[in-house]
Coordinates of N, CA and C in Angstrom, one line a residue:
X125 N -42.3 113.1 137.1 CA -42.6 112.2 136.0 C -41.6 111.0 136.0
X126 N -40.4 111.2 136.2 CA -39.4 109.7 136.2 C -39.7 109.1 137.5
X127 N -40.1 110.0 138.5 CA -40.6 109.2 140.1 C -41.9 108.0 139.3
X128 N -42.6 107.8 138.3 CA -43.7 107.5 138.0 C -43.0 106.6 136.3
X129 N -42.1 106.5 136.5 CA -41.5 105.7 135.4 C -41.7 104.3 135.6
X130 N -42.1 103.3 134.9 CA -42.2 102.3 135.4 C -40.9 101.0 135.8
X131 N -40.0 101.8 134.5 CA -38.9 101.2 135.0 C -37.4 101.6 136.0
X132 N -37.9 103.2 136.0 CA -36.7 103.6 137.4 C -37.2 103.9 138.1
X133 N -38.7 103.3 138.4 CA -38.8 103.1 140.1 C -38.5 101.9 140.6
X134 N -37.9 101.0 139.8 CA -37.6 99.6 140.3 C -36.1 99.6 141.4
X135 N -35.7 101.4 141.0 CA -34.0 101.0 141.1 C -34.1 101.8 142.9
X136 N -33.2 101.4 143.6 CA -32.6 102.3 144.8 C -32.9 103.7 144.8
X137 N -33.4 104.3 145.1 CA -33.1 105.9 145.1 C -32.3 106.6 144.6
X138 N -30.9 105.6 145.6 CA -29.6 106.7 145.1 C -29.2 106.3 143.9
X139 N -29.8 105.1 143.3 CA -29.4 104.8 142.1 C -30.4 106.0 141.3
X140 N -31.3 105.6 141.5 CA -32.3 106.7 140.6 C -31.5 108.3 140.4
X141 N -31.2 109.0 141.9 CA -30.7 109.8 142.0 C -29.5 110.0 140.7
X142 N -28.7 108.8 141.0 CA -27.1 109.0 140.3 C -27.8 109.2 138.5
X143 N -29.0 108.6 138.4 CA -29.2 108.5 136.7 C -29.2 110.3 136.5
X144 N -30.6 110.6 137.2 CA -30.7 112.0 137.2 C -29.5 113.0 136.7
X145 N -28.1 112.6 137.7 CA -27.3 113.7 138.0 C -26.2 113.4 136.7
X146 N -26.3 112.0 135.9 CA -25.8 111.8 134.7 C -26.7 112.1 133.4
X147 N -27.9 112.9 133.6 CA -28.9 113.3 132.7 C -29.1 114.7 132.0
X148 N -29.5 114.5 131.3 CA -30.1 116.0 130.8 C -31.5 116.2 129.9
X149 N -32.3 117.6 130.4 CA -33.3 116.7 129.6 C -33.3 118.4 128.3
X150 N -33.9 117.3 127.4 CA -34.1 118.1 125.9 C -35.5 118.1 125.6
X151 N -35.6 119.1 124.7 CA -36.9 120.0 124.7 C -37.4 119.7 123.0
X152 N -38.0 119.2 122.2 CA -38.2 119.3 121.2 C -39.7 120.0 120.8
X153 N -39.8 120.3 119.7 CA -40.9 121.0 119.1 C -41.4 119.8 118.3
X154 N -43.0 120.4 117.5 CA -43.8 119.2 117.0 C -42.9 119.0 115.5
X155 N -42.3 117.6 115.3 CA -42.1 117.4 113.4 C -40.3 117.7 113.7
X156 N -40.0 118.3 114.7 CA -38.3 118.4 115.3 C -37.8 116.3 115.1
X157 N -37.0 116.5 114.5 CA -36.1 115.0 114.9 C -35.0 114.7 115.9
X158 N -35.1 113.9 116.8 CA -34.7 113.5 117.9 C -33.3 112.8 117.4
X159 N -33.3 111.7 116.3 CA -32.6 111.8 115.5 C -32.5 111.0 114.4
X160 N -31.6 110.9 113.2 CA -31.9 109.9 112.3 C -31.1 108.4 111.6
X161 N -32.1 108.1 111.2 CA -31.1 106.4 110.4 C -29.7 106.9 110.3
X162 N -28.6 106.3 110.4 CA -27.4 106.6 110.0 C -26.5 107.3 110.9
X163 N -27.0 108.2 111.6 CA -26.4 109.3 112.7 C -25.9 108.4 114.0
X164 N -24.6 108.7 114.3 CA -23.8 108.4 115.3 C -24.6 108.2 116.7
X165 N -24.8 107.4 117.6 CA -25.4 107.3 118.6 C -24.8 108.3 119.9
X166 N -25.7 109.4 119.9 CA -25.5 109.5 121.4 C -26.5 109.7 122.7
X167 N -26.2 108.3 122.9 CA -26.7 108.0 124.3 C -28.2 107.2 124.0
X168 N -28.9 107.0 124.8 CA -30.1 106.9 124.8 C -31.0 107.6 125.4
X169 N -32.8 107.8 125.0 CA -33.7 108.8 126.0 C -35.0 108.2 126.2
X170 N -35.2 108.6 127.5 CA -36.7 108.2 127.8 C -37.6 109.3 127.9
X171 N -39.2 109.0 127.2 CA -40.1 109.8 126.8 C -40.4 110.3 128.2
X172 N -40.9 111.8 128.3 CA -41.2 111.8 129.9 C -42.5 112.9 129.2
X173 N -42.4 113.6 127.9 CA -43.9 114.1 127.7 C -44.1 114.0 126.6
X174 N -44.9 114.2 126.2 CA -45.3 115.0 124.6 C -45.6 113.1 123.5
X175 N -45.5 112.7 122.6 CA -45.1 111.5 121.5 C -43.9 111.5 120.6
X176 N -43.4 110.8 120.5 CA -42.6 110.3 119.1 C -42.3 109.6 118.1
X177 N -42.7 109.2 117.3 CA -42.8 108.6 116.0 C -41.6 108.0 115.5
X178 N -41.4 106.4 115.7 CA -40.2 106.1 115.1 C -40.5 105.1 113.8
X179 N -40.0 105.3 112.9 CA -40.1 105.4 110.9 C -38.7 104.6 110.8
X180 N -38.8 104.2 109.1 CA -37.6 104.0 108.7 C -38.5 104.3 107.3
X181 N -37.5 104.6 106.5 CA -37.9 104.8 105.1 C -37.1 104.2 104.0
X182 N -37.9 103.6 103.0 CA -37.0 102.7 101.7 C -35.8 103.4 101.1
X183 N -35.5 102.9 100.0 CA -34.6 103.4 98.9 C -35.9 104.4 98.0
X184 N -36.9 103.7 98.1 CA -37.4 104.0 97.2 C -38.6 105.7 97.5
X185 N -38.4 105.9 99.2 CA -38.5 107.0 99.5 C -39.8 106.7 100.4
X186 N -40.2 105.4 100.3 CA -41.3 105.1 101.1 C -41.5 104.7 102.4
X187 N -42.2 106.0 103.4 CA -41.8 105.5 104.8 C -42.8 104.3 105.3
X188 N -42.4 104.2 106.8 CA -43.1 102.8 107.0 C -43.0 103.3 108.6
X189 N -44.5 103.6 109.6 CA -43.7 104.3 110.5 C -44.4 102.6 111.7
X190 N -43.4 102.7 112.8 CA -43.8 101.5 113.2 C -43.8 101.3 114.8
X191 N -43.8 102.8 115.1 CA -44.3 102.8 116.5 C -44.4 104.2 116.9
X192 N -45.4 104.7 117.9 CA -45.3 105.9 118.1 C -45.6 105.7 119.7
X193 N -44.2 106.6 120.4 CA -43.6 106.6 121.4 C -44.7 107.4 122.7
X194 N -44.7 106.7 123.9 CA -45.6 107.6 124.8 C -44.6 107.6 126.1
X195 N -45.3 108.8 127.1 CA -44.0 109.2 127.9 C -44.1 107.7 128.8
X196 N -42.7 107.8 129.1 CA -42.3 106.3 130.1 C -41.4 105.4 129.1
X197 N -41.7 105.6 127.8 CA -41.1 104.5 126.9 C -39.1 104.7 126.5
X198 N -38.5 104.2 126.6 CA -37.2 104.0 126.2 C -36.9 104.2 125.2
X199 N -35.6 105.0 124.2 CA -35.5 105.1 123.0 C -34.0 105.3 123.1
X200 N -33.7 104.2 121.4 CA -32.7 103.8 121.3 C -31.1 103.6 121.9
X201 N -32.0 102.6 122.7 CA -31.2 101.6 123.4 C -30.3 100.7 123.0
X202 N -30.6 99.9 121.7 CA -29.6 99.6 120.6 C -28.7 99.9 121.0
X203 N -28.6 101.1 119.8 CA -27.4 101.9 119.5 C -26.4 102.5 120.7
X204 N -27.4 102.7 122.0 CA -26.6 103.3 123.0 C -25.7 102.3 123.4
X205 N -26.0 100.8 123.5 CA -25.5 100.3 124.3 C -24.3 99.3 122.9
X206 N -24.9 99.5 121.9 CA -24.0 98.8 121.2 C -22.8 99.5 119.9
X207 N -23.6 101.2 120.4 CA -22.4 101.9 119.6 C -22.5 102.1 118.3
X208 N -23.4 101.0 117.8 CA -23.8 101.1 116.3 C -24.6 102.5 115.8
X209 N -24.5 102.6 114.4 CA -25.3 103.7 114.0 C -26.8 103.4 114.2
X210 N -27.5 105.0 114.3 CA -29.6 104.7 114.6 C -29.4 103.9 112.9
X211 N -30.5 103.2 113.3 CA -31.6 102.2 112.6 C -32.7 102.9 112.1
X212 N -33.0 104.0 112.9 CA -34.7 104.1 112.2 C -34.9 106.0 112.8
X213 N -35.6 106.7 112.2 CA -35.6 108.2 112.2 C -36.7 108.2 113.0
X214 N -36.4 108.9 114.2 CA -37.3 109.4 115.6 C -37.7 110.8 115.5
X215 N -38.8 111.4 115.0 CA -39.4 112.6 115.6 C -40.5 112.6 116.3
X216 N -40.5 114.3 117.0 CA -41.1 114.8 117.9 C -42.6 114.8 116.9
X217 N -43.8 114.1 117.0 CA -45.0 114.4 116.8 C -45.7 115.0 117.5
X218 N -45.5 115.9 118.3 CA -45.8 116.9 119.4 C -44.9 117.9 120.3
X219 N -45.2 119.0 120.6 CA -44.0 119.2 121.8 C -43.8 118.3 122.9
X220 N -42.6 117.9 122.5 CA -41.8 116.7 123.6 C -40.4 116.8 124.7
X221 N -40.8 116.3 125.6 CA -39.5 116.6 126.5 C -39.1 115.2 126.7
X222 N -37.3 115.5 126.1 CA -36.7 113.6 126.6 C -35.4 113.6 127.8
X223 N -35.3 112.9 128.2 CA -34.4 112.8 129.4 C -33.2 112.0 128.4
X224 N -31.9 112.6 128.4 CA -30.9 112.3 127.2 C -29.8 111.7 128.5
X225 N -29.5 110.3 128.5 CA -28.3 110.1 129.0 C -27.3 109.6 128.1
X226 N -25.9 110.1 128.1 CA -25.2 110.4 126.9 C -24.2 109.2 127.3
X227 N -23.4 108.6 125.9 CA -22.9 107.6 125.9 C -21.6 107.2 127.4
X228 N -20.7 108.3 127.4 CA -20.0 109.0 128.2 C -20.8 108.2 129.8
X229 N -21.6 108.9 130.1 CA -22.7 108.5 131.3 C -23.4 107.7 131.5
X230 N -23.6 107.0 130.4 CA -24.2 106.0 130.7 C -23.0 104.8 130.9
X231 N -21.7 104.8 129.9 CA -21.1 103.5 130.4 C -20.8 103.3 131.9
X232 N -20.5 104.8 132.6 CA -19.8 105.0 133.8 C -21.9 104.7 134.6
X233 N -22.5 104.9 134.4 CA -23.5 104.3 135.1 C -23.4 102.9 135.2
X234 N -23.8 102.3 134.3 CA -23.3 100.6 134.3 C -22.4 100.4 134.4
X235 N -21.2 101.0 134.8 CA -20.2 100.2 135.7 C -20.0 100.2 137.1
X236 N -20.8 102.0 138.1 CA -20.7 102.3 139.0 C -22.1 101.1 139.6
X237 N -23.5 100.9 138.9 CA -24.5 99.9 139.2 C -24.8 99.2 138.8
X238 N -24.6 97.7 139.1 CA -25.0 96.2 138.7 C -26.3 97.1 138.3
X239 N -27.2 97.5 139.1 CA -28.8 97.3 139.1 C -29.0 97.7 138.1
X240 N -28.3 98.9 137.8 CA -28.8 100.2 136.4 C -28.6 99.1 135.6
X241 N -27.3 98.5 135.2 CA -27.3 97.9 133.9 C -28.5 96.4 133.6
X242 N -28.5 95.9 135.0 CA -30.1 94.8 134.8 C -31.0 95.5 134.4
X243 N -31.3 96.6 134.8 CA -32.8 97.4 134.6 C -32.4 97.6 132.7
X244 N -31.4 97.8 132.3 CA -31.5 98.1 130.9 C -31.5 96.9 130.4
X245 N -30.9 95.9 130.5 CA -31.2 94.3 130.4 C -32.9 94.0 130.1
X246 N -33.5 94.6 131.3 CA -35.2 94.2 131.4 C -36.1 94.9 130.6
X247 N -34.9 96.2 130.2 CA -36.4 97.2 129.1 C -36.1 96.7 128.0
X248 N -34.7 96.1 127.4 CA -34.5 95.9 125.7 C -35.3 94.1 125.6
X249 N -35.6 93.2 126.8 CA -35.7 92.1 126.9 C -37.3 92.3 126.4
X250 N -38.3 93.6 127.1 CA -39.8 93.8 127.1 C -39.7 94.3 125.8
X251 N -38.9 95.1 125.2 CA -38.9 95.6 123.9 C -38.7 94.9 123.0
X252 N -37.8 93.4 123.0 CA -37.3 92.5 122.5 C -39.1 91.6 122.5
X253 N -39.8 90.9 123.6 CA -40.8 90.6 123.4 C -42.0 91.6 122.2
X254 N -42.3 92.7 123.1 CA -43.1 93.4 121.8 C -42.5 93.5 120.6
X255 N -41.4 93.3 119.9 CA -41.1 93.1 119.0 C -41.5 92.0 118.3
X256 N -41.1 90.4 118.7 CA -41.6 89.6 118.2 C -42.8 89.0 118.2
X257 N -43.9 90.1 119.5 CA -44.9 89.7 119.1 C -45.7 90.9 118.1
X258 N -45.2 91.5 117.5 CA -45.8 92.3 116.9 C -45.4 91.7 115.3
X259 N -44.3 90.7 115.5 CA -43.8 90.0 114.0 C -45.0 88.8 114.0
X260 N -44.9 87.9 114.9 CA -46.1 87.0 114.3 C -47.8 87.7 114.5
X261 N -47.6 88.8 115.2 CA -49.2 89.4 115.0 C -49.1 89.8 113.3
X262 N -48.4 90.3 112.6 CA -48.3 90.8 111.6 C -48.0 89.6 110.4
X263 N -48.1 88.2 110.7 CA -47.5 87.0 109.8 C -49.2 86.3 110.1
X264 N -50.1 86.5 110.9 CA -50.8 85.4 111.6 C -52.0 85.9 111.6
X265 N -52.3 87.3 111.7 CA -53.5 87.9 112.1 C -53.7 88.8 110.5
X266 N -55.8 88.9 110.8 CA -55.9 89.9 109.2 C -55.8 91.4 109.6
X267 N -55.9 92.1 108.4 CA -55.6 93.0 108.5 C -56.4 93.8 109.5
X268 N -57.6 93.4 109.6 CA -59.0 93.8 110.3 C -58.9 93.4 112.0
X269 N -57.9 92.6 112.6 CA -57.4 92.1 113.5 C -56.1 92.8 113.9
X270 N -55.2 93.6 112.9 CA -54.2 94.2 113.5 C -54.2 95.4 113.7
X271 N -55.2 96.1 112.9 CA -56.1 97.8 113.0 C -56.8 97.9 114.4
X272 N -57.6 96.6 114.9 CA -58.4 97.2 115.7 C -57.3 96.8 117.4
X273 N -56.5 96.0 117.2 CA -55.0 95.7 118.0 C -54.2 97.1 118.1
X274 N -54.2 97.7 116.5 CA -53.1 99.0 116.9 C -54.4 100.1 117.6
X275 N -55.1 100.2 117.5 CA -56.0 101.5 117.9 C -56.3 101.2 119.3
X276 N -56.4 99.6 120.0 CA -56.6 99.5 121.2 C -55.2 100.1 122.2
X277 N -53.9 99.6 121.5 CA -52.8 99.8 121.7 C -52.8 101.6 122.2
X278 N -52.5 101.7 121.1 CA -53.0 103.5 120.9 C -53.6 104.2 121.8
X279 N -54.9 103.9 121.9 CA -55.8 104.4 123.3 C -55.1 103.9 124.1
X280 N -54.4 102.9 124.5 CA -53.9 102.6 126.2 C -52.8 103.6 126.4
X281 N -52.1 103.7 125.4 CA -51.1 104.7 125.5 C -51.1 106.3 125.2
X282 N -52.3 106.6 124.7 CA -52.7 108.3 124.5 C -54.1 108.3 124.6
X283 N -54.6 107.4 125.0 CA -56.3 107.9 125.3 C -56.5 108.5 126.5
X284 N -57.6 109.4 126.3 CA -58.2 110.2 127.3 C -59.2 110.0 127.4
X285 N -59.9 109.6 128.7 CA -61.3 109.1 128.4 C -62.3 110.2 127.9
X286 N -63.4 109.7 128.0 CA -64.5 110.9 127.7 C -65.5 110.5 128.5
X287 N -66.3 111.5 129.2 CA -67.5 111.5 129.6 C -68.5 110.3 129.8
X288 N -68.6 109.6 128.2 CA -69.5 108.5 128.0 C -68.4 107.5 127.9
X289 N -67.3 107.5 128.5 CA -67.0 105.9 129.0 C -66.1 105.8 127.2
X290 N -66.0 106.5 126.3 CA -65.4 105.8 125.0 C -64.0 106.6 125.5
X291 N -62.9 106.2 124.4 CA -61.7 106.9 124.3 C -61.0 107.4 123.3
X292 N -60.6 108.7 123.9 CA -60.2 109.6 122.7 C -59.1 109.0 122.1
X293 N -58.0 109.2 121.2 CA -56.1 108.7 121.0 C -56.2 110.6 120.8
X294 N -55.1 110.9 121.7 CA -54.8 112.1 121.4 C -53.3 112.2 120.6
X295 N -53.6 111.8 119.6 CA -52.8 111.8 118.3 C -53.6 112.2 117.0
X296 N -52.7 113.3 116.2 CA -53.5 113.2 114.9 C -53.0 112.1 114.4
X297 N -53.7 111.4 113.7 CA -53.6 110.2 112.5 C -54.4 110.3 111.2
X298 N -53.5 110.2 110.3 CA -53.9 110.5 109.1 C -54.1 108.8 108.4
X299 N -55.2 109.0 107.8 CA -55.4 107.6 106.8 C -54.0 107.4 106.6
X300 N -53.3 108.2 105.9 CA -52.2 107.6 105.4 C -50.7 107.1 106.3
X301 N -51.0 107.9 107.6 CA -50.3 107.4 108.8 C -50.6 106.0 109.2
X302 N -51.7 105.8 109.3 CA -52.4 104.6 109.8 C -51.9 103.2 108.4
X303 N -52.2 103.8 107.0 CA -51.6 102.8 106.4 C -50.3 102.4 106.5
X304 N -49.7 103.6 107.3 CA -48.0 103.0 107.0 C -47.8 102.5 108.2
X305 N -48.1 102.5 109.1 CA -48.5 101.8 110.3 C -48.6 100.8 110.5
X306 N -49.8 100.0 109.5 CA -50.1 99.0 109.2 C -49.9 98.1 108.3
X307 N -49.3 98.6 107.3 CA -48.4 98.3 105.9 C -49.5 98.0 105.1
X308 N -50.5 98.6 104.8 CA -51.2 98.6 103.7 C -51.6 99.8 103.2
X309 N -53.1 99.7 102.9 CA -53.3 101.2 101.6 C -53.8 102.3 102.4
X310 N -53.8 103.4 101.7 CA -55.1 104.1 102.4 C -56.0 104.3 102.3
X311 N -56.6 103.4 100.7 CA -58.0 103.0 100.4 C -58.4 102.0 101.3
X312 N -57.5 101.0 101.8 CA -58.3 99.9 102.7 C -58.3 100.8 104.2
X313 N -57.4 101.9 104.6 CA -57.6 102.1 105.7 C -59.1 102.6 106.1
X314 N -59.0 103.3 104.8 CA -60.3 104.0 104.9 C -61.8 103.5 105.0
X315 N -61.8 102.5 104.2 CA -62.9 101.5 104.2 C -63.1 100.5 105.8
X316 N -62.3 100.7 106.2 CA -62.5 99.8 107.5 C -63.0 100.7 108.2
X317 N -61.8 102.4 108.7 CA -63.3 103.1 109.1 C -64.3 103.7 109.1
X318 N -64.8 103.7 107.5 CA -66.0 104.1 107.6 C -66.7 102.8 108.1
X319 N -66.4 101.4 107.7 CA -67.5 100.5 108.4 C -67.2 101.0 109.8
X320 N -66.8 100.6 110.3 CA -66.4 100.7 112.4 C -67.2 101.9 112.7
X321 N -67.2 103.1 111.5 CA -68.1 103.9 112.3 C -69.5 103.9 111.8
X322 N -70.1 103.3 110.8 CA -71.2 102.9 110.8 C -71.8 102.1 111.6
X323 N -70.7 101.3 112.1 CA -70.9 100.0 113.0 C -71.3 100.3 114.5
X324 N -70.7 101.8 114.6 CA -70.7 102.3 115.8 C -69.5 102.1 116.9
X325 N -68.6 101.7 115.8 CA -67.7 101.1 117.1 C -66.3 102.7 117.1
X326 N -66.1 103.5 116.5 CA -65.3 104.4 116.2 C -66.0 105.9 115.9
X327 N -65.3 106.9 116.0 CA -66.1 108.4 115.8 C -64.7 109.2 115.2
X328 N -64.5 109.4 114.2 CA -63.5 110.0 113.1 C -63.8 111.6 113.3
X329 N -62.7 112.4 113.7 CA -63.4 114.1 113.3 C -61.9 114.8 113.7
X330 N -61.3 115.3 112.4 CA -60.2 116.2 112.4 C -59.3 115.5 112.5
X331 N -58.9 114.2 112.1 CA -58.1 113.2 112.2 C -57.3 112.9 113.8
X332 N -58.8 113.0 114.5 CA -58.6 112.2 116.3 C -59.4 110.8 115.6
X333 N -59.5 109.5 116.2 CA -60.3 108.8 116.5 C -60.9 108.7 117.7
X334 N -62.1 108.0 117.8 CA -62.4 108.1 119.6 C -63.0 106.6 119.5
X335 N -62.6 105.6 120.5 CA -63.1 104.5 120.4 C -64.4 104.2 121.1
X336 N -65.7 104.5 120.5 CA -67.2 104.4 121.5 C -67.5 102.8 121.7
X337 N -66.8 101.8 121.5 CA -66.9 100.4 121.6 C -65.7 99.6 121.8
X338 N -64.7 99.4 123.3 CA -63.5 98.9 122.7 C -64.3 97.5 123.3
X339 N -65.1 97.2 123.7 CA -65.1 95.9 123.6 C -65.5 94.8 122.4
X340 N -66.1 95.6 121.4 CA -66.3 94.9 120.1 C -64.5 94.8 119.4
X341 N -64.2 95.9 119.8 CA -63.1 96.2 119.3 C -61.8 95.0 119.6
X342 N -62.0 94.7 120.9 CA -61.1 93.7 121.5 C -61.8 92.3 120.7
X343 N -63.1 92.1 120.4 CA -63.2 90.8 119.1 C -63.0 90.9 118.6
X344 N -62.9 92.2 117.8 CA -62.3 92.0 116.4 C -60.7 91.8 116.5
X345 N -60.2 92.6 117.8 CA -58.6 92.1 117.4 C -58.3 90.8 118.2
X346 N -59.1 89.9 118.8 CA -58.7 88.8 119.4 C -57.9 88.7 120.5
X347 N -58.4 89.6 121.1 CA -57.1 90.1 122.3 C -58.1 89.6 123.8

């Protein structure tokens, strides 16, 4: 799985190797937290199976979750590299395995390899872009435009195809997941897909979606 990483196949072998031998990997169950807002940083992890769900939640007790993690993806890199407390509460939405390199190992990695520490340079810089384009998608586009953007999103990163060419998200998502996702209701979520699936463009059953149209789908999100 990390031979298939997109970003530590970029490095030397022996560098890759040396990450390995400064690693460990951790085992989580479904709804387990990885860890939370406030909690001391140790280290940072990359997704190698299963999803994770990264949230932050108000004063007022209301979450808001705002990305959910697939294997290959980096997590909290911030904090690893800057020491500060997590920002935002990461759980296991499935059984997940993470590859944990701990503060300790990682500084002595980026000191022993220029390359290691560019390569972390280039994942917070890609992370840094999806970030701000996910701010002006969410300032510029309607709401009907950023639903059918996160579900294409979604499928690229947990879809399975099917038979007839549509795609599954093998994620449960709950209306009310999807609203907090999206920062709106769960009355409007809902309303959108029951149209999409009258429309034919979506197929709703046990809270999977399956996308039977992503090319309507890609007009509606402008992509």
């Amino acid at each position: 799985m990390l031979q298939e990483n997109p970003w530590l196949s970029l490095l030397d072998q022996a560098v890759s190797d040396d990450v390995l031998a400064h690693s460990r990997l951790r085992k989580l169950t479904g709804g387990q937290a990885l860890f939370r807002r406030g909690e001391n940083p140790d280290g940072l992890y990359i997704v190698l199976d299963g999803s994770l769900r990264i949230s932050g939640t108000t004063r007022e007790g209301q979450e808001a979750v705002l990305v959910f993690c697939e294997p290959g993806r980096w997590i909290g890199l911030v904090s690893g590299l800057d020491g500060g407390a997590r920002m935002h509460d990461v759980l296991a939405t499935s059984p997940s395995v993470v590859l944990q390199i701990a503060p300790a190992d990682l500084e002595q990695l980026i000191a022993q390899h220029p390359s290691f520490g560019r390569l972390l340079l280039r994942v917070q810089c890609s992370q840094m872009r999806e970030l701000l384009m996910g701010i002006e998608t969410y300032s510029t586009h309607s709401l009907e435009q950023r639903f059918a953007g996160r579900l294409l999103a979604l499928a690229a990163a947990f879809g399975d195809p099917a038979p007839d060419g549509a795609l599954d998200i093998q994620l449960r998502l709950s209306q009310e997941t999807l609203a907090q996702l999206l920062g709106t209701t769960r009355q409007r979520v809902n309303q959108l897909l029951k149209l999409w699936e009258q429309n034919g463009l979506i197929r709703q059953k046990y809270g999977r979606i399956r996308l039977l149209d992503q090319a309507q789908l890609k007009v509606l999100a402008q992509v």
